[in-house]
Each structure stands twice: as C-alpha cells, then as structure tokens.
Amino acid sequence: MSQWLTTEEWLTTLGEHIRANRLEFEGGMSRQDLASLAGVSVSALANLETGQGASLTTFVGVLRALRMEAWIDALKPSPVINPMMLLTSGKTRVRAPRKSKQGT
C-alpha cells in the first residue's frame, strides 16, 4: 500500500512518525527542546512534523537528536553479489580428469 503514496502523503507520514517519536522520547519533548538539540529552527521542525517539507539537513539532524539513526541505515542499499567479481576471486580453475578407457 505504501508504494502508492504521493510525495505529500509520504511527507505527512514521516512527519507524523517524527512527532510521535518526539513525544515518546525520554518521556516527551517539546518542539523547542528538540529543535535546539537537533540544531534546527522550531519552524523547520514544525514544517517537518506537519509534512510541509524540510531540508535533508533538518531531517537528518532531527533523526540523530532522537537517536533514530537506524532510519538512515535502512536507506542504504543491500550489498549485491556481482557474478563477475566471483570470477576474479583468486581461485584457479581445475580441469576435470578424463575418464579412462576400459576394455578396448
């Protein structure tokens, strides 16, 4: 379902999660306190929480202040095994032994 969200819906959803985490963080935190801890303005934090848009710097600062770096880690792509790299792994190829001729 989430794959069909519009950009605005994603911003709103992310903002709601940020706000919920702020309110749960260490028993609750005001916007002013979180903005100060994240090094952003209160209006930038309010824009982020309400889905009005925010810079990536604001988003990352707020995530770090809330100790939510796992969200950033989740954005990294998973390592993919490249078949061509397996060819250069340093192993030498060994030819299969020939079958012996019997009874000729």
PDB file of C-alpha atoms in Angstrom:
ATOM      1  CA  MET A   1       0.000   0.000   0.000  1.00  0.00           C
ATOM      2  CA  SER A   2       2.745   2.488   0.916  1.00  0.00           C
ATOM      3  CA  GLN A   3       4.239   2.219  -2.565  1.00  0.00           C
ATOM      4  CA  TRP A   4       1.216   4.134  -3.882  1.00  0.00           C
ATOM      5  CA  LEU A   5       1.591   7.142  -1.573  1.00  0.00           C
ATOM      6  CA  THR A   6       2.127  10.528  -3.155  1.00  0.00           C
ATOM      7  CA  THR A   7       5.079  12.677  -2.169  1.00  0.00           C
ATOM      8  CA  GLU A   8       2.830  14.804   0.037  1.00  0.00           C
ATOM      9  CA  GLU A   9       1.441  11.704   1.750  1.00  0.00           C
ATOM     10  CA  TRP A  10       4.985  10.426   2.392  1.00  0.00           C
ATOM     11  CA  LEU A  11       5.966  13.785   3.920  1.00  0.00           C
ATOM     12  CA  THR A  12       2.904  13.721   6.156  1.00  0.00           C
ATOM     13  CA  THR A  13       3.537  10.118   7.217  1.00  0.00           C
ATOM     14  CA  LEU A  14       7.205  10.784   8.000  1.00  0.00           C
ATOM     15  CA  GLY A  15       6.256  13.924   9.919  1.00  0.00           C
ATOM     16  CA  GLU A  16       3.717  12.007  11.989  1.00  0.00           C
ATOM     17  CA  HIS A  17       6.349   9.399  12.874  1.00  0.00           C
ATOM     18  CA  ILE A  18       8.857  12.091  13.842  1.00  0.00           C
ATOM     19  CA  ARG A  19       6.262  13.830  16.040  1.00  0.00           C
ATOM     20  CA  ALA A  20       5.250  10.543  17.709  1.00  0.00           C
ATOM     21  CA  ASN A  21       8.890   9.729  18.449  1.00  0.00           C
ATOM     22  CA  ARG A  22       9.461  13.241  19.852  1.00  0.00           C
ATOM     23  CA  LEU A  23       6.519  12.830  22.208  1.00  0.00           C
ATOM     24  CA  GLU A  24       7.756   9.385  23.317  1.00  0.00           C
ATOM     25  CA  PHE A  25      11.452  10.301  23.563  1.00  0.00           C
ATOM     26  CA  GLU A  26      12.545  10.342  27.204  1.00  0.00           C
ATOM     27  CA  GLY A  27       9.026  10.930  28.457  1.00  0.00           C
ATOM     28  CA  GLY A  28       8.159  13.600  25.906  1.00  0.00           C
ATOM     29  CA  MET A  29       9.983  16.552  24.474  1.00  0.00           C
ATOM     30  CA  SER A  30       8.792  19.966  23.300  1.00  0.00           C
ATOM     31  CA  ARG A  31       9.440  21.201  19.773  1.00  0.00           C
ATOM     32  CA  GLN A  32      11.698  23.891  21.219  1.00  0.00           C
ATOM     33  CA  ASP A  33      13.826  21.330  23.069  1.00  0.00           C
ATOM     34  CA  LEU A  34      14.140  19.015  20.065  1.00  0.00           C
ATOM     35  CA  ALA A  35      14.890  21.881  17.681  1.00  0.00           C
ATOM     36  CA  SER A  36      17.642  23.071  19.999  1.00  0.00           C
ATOM     37  CA  LEU A  37      19.070  19.564  20.373  1.00  0.00           C
ATOM     38  CA  ALA A  38      18.959  18.989  16.590  1.00  0.00           C
ATOM     39  CA  GLY A  39      20.419  22.403  15.765  1.00  0.00           C
ATOM     40  CA  VAL A  40      17.431  23.483  13.658  1.00  0.00           C
ATOM     41  CA  SER A  41      14.798  26.174  13.998  1.00  0.00           C
ATOM     42  CA  VAL A  42      11.445  25.477  15.616  1.00  0.00           C
ATOM     43  CA  SER A  43       9.697  26.415  12.362  1.00  0.00           C
ATOM     44  CA  ALA A  44      11.845  23.937  10.393  1.00  0.00           C
ATOM     45  CA  LEU A  45      10.917  21.206  12.874  1.00  0.00           C
ATOM     46  CA  ALA A  46       7.246  22.196  12.677  1.00  0.00           C
ATOM     47  CA  ASN A  47       7.391  22.004   8.864  1.00  0.00           C
ATOM     48  CA  LEU A  48       8.939  18.531   9.107  1.00  0.00           C
ATOM     49  CA  GLU A  49       6.339  17.267  11.582  1.00  0.00           C
ATOM     50  CA  THR A  50       3.390  18.638   9.624  1.00  0.00           C
ATOM     51  CA  GLY A  51       4.567  17.332   6.265  1.00  0.00           C
ATOM     52  CA  GLN A  52       5.129  20.809   4.845  1.00  0.00           C
ATOM     53  CA  GLY A  53       8.612  19.858   3.677  1.00  0.00           C
ATOM     54  CA  ALA A  54      12.030  20.215   5.212  1.00  0.00           C
ATOM     55  CA  SER A  55      15.618  20.066   4.137  1.00  0.00           C
ATOM     56  CA  LEU A  56      17.571  16.859   4.322  1.00  0.00           C
ATOM     57  CA  THR A  57      19.826  18.558   6.866  1.00  0.00           C
ATOM     58  CA  THR A  58      16.829  19.184   9.136  1.00  0.00           C
ATOM     59  CA  PHE A  59      15.576  15.627   8.684  1.00  0.00           C
ATOM     60  CA  VAL A  60      18.949  14.038   9.488  1.00  0.00           C
ATOM     61  CA  GLY A  61      19.566  16.403  12.426  1.00  0.00           C
ATOM     62  CA  VAL A  62      16.214  15.536  13.975  1.00  0.00           C
ATOM     63  CA  LEU A  63      16.731  11.802  13.440  1.00  0.00           C
ATOM     64  CA  ARG A  64      20.135  11.980  15.116  1.00  0.00           C
ATOM     65  CA  ALA A  65      18.784  14.025  18.020  1.00  0.00           C
ATOM     66  CA  LEU A  66      16.073  11.409  18.566  1.00  0.00           C
ATOM     67  CA  ARG A  67      18.670   8.622  18.261  1.00  0.00           C
ATOM     68  CA  MET A  68      16.881   7.255  15.210  1.00  0.00           C
ATOM     69  CA  GLU A  69      19.955   6.685  13.040  1.00  0.00           C
ATOM     70  CA  ALA A  70      18.565   3.251  12.169  1.00  0.00           C
ATOM     71  CA  TRP A  71      16.179   5.053   9.803  1.00  0.00           C
ATOM     72  CA  ILE A  72      19.185   6.388   7.901  1.00  0.00           C
ATOM     73  CA  ASP A  73      20.846   2.971   7.874  1.00  0.00           C
ATOM     74  CA  ALA A  74      17.651   1.464   6.477  1.00  0.00           C
ATOM     75  CA  LEU A  75      18.019   3.655   3.383  1.00  0.00           C
ATOM     76  CA  LYS A  76      21.346   2.095   2.410  1.00  0.00           C
ATOM     77  CA  PRO A  77      21.076  -0.496  -0.347  1.00  0.00           C
ATOM     78  CA  SER A  78      21.749  -4.110   0.487  1.00  0.00           C
ATOM     79  CA  PRO A  79      25.034  -5.465  -0.844  1.00  0.00           C
ATOM     80  CA  VAL A  80      24.619  -7.387  -4.058  1.00  0.00           C
ATOM     81  CA  ILE A  81      26.929 -10.173  -5.138  1.00  0.00           C
ATOM     82  CA  ASN A  82      28.290  -9.406  -8.571  1.00  0.00           C
ATOM     83  CA  PRO A  83      28.855 -12.649 -10.512  1.00  0.00           C
ATOM     84  CA  MET A  84      31.782 -11.085 -12.367  1.00  0.00           C
ATOM     85  CA  MET A  85      33.567 -10.426  -9.068  1.00  0.00           C
ATOM     86  CA  LEU A  86      33.333 -14.125  -8.263  1.00  0.00           C
ATOM     87  CA  LEU A  87      35.390 -14.872 -11.367  1.00  0.00           C
ATOM     88  CA  THR A  88      38.276 -12.795 -10.061  1.00  0.00           C
ATOM     89  CA  SER A  89      38.174 -14.200  -6.556  1.00  0.00           C
ATOM     90  CA  GLY A  90      41.677 -15.656  -6.928  1.00  0.00           C
ATOM     91  CA  LYS A  91      40.689 -19.284  -7.316  1.00  0.00           C
ATOM     92  CA  THR A  92      42.329 -21.120 -10.174  1.00  0.00           C
ATOM     93  CA  ARG A  93      40.185 -23.316 -12.309  1.00  0.00           C
ATOM     94  CA  VAL A  94      40.933 -27.036 -12.239  1.00  0.00           C
ATOM     95  CA  ARG A  95      40.032 -29.172 -15.203  1.00  0.00           C
ATOM     96  CA  ALA A  96      38.066 -32.335 -14.548  1.00  0.00           C
ATOM     97  CA  PRO A  97      40.098 -35.537 -15.049  1.00  0.00           C
ATOM     98  CA  ARG A  98      39.476 -37.521 -18.229  1.00  0.00           C
ATOM     99  CA  LYS A  99      37.606 -40.755 -17.984  1.00  0.00           C
ATOM    100  CA  SER A 100      39.855 -43.755 -18.534  1.00  0.00           C
ATOM    101  CA  LYS A 101      39.134 -46.088 -21.451  1.00  0.00           C
ATOM    102  CA  GLN A 102      38.330 -49.609 -20.318  1.00  0.00           C
ATOM    103  CA  GLY A 103      38.122 -52.815 -22.311  1.00  0.00           C
ATOM    104  CA  THR A 104      39.436 -51.783 -25.724  1.00  0.00           C
TER     105      THR A 104
END
